[in-house]
C-alpha positions as a printed Julia matrix, in Angstrom:
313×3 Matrix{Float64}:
  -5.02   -0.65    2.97
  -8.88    0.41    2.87
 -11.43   -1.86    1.42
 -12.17   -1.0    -2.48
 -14.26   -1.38   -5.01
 -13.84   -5.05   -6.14
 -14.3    -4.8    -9.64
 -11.42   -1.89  -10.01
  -9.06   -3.56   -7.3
  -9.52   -7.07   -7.35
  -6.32   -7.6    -5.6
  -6.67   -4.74   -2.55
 -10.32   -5.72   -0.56
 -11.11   -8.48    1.8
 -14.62   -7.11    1.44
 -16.71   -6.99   -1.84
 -18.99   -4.06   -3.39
 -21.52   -4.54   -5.34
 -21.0    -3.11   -8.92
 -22.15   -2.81  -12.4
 -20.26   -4.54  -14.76
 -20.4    -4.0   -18.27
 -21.72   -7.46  -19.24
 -24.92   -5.98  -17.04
 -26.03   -3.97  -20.24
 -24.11   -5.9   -23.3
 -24.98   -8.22  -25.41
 -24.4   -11.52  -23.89
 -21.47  -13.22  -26.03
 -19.44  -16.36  -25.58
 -16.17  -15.81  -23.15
 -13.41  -18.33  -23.86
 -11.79  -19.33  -20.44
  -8.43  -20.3   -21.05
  -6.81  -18.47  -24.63
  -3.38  -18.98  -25.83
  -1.91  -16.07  -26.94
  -2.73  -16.17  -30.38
  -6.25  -16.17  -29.25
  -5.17  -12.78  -27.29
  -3.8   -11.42  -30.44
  -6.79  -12.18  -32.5
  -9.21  -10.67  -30.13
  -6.9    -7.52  -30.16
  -7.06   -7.47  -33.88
 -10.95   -8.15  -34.02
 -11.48   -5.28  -32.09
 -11.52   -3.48  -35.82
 -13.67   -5.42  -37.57
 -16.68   -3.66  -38.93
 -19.13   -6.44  -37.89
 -20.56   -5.17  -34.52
 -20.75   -8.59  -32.57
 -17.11   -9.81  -33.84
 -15.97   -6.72  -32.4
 -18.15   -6.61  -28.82
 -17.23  -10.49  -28.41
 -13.47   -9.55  -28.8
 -13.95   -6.82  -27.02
 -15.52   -8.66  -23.55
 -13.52  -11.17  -23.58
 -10.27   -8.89  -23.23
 -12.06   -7.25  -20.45
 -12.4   -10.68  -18.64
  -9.23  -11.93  -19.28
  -7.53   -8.29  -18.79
  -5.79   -9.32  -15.56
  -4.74  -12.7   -17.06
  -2.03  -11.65  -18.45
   0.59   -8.76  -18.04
   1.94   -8.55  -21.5
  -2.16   -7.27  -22.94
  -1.5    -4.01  -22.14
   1.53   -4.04  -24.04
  -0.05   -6.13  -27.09
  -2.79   -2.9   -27.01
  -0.61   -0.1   -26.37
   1.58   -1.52  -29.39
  -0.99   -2.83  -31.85
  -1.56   -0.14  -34.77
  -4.52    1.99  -34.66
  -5.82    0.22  -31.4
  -5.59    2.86  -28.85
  -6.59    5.55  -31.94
  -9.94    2.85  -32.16
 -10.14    2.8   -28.22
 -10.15    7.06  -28.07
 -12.75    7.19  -30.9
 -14.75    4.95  -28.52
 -14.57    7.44  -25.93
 -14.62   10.72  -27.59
 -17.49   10.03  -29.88
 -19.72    9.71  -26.65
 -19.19   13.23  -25.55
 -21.57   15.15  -27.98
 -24.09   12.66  -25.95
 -22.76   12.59  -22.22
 -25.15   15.36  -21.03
 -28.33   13.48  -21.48
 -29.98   10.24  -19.67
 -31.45    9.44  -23.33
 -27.63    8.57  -24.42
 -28.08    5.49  -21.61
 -30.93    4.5   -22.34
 -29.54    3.98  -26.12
 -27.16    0.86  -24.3
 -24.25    2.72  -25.72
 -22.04    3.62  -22.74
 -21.27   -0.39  -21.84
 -19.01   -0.6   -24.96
 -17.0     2.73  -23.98
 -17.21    1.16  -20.13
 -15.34   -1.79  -21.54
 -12.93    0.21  -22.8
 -12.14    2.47  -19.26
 -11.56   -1.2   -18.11
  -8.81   -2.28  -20.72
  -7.49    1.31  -20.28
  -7.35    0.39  -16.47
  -4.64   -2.27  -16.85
  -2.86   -0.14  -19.29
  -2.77    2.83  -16.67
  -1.46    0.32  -14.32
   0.79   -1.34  -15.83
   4.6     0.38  -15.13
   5.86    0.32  -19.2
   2.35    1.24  -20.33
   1.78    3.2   -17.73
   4.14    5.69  -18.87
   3.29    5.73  -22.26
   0.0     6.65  -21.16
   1.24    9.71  -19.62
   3.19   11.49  -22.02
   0.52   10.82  -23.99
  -1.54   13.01  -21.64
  -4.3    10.5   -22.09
  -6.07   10.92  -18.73
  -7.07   14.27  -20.28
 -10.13   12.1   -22.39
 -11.15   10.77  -19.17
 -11.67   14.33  -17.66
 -15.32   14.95  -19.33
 -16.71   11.4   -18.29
 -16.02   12.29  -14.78
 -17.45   15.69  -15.03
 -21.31   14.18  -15.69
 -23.59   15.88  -13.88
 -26.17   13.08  -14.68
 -26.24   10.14  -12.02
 -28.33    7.73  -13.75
 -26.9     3.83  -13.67
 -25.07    3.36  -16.92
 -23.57    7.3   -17.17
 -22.36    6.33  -13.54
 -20.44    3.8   -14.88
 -19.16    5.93  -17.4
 -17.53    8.21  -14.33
 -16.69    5.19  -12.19
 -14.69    3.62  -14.77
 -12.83    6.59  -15.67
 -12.11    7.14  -12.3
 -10.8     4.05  -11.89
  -8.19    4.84  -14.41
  -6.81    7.27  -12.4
  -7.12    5.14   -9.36
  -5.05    2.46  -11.49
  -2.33    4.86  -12.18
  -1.33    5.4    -8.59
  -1.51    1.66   -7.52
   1.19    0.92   -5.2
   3.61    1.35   -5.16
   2.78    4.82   -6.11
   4.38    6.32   -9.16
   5.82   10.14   -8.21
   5.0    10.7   -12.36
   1.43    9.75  -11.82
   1.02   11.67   -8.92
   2.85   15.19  -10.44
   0.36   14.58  -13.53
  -2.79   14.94  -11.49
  -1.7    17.41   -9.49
  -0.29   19.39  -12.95
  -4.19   19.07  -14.69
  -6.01   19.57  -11.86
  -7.95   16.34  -11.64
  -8.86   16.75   -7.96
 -11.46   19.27   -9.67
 -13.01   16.0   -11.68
 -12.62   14.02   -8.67
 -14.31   16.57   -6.28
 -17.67   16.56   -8.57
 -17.4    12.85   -8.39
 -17.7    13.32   -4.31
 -20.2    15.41   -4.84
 -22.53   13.81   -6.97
 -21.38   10.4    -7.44
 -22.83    7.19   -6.21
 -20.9     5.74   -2.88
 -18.37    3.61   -5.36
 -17.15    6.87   -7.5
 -17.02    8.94   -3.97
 -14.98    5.78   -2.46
 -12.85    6.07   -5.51
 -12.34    9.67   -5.61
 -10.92    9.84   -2.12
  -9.04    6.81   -2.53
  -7.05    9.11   -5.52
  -6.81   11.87   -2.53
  -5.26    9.93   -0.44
  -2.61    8.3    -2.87
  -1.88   12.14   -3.87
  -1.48   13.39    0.05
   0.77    9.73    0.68
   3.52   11.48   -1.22
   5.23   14.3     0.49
   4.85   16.7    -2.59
   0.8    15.8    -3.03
   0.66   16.47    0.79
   2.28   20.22   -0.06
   0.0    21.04   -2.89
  -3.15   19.9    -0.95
  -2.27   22.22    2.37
   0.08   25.09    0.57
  -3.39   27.47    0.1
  -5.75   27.65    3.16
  -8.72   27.77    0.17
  -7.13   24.49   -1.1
  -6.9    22.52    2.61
 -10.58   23.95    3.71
 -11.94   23.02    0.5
 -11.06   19.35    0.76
 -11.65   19.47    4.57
 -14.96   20.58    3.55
 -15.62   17.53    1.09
 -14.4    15.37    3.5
 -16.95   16.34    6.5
 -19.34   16.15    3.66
 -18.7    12.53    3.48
 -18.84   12.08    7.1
 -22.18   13.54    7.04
 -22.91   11.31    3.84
 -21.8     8.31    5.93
 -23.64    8.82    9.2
 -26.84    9.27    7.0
 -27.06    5.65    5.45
 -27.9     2.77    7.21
 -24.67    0.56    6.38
 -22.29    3.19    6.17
 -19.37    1.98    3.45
 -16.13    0.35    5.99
 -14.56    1.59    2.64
 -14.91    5.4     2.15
 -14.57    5.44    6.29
 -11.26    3.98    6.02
 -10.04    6.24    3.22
 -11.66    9.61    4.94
  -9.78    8.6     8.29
  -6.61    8.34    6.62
  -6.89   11.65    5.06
  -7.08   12.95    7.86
  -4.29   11.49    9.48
  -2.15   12.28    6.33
  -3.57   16.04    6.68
  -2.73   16.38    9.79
   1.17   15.46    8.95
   1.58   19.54    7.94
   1.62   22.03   10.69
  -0.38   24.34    8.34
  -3.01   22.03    8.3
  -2.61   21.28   11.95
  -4.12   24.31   12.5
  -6.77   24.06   10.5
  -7.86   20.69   12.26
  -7.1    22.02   15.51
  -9.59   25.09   14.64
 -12.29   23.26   12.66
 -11.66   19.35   13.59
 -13.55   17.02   12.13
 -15.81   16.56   14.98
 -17.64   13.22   13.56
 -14.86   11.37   13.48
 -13.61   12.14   17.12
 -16.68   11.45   18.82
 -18.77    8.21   18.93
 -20.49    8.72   15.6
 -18.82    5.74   14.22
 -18.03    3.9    17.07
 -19.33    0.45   15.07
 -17.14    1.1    12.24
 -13.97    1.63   14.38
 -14.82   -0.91   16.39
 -14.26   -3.15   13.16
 -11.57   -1.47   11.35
  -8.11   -1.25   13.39
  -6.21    0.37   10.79
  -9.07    3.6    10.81
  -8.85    3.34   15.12
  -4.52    4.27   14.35
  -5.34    6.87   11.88
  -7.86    8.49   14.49
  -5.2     8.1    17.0
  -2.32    9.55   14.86
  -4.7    12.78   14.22
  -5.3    13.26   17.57
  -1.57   12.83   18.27
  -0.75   15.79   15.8
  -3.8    17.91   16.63
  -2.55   17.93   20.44
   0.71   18.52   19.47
  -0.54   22.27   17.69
  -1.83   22.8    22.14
   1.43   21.82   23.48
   3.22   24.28   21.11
């Protein structure tokens, strides 16, 4: 399993990245280490009240303790008005989502807190598919369609992709999967490649590469020729991206190898790679990054396994 993000998949990565977290840009407020569950409760109820630091403090502490325990997203998804509250949060930053000034204002931490509580819900199995028939990823498409970059806006896309991300933790959830495929969030995810900072790109083709582990995501990404060449492109892209910095993320090289290798399952996109390959990853480009990374060294091997197999035929 490739290296991630730490503070979206505490549990996956060996390795930590570096980044922001929304107590960078709150309000500092006190975080209780060890509540009971009526504490929980009370913190889930305080997230109403009308006085602005009740409601922040109640707020970052259920972000801390959000991994603490598995029933919260189930106390959220079931308290009333809470996940009506947790849209408005969301939503009402829109109007303000195409202009730096909006960060500078300090209010995107408070909607980033809230892409992190909506992280365990979207991860969670019962929640999870609440959250999907509620077609809630659809108020998480606009925050990942910024076309600003600046620091606190990229949180804004980072956390929303890590929704996503959260929805096709493994094991991976076939519903989850159809969903993205259905509302075309590879489009959100390619302008995060595009644009984003390392940790959204990391994250974006981290959500590729759940969608091409399943057997129908692998169909829908090779079915056109426009569709395969599109993400081949983005991925040589990254190569490119990679080769350019001076520590090159183990990461997003792990995840863009096993693309590949996943791509290279489907005899249509066989001969795509066999045509075009991804010439960067078969020479010694990023010989230092194999050298530390077996599971990337297989992937490279398994490609070239398929690719040869497109000569001998």
């Amino acid at each position: 399993m490739a290296n991630l993000p730490d503070s979206l998949y505490e549990d996956y990565s060996t390795s930590k990245l570096t980044l922001p977290s929304a107590s960078s840009f709150a309000p500092t407020t006190t975080v209780v280490p060890f509540p009971d569950m009526d504490t929980i409760i009370q913190w889930i109820n305080d997230l109403h009240n009308e006085i602005p630091f009740v409601s922040n403090s109640a707020l970052q502490n259920l972000v801390t303790h959000r991994n603490t325990y598995e029933i919260l997203p189930l106390l959220l998804w079931k308290s009333p008005c809470t996940m009506a509250m947790m849209l408005q949060e969301i939503v009402k930053i829109y109007p303000h989502i195409s202009t730096p000034v909006h960060s500078r204002e300090g209010k995107p931490p408070r909607a980033y807190n809230i892409l992190l509580l909506f992280q365990c819900i979207a991860h969670y199995p019962e929640t999870r598919g609440y959250f999907l028939k509620a077609e809630m990823p659809h108020y998480l498409f606009p925050l990942m369609d910024i076309n600003l970059t600046d620091k606190p806006i990229e949180c804004l896309r980072l956390g929303a992709l890590g929704v996503l991300a959260h929805m096709l933790k493994a094991p991976i959830d076939g519903a989850a999967v159809r969903f993205l495929m259905d509302n075309g969030a590879l489009r959100y995810c390619i302008k995060a490649i595009e644009i984003g900072s390392t940790e959204s790109k990391t994250v974006s083709v981290f959500i590729l590469n759940k969608i091409l582990s399943t057997n129908e995501g692998l169909q829908y990404c090779c079915v056109l020729a426009d569709r395969f060449f599109l993400i081949d492109g983005l991925l040589k892209n990254l190569l490119v991206y990679l080769s350019s910095m001076t520590n090159p993320s183990p990461s997003l090289f792990n995840l863009i190898a096993g693309c590949y290798a996943k791509l290279s399952q489907k005899p249509r996109a066989r001969e795509g790679l066999w045509r075009f390959p991804p010439v960067m990853l078969l020479n010694g480009t990023f010989a230092s990054l194999f050298a530390e990374d077996p599971d990337a060294v297989n992937y490279r091997k398994q490609l070239i396994r398929n690719m040869q197999s497109k000569v001998m035929k």
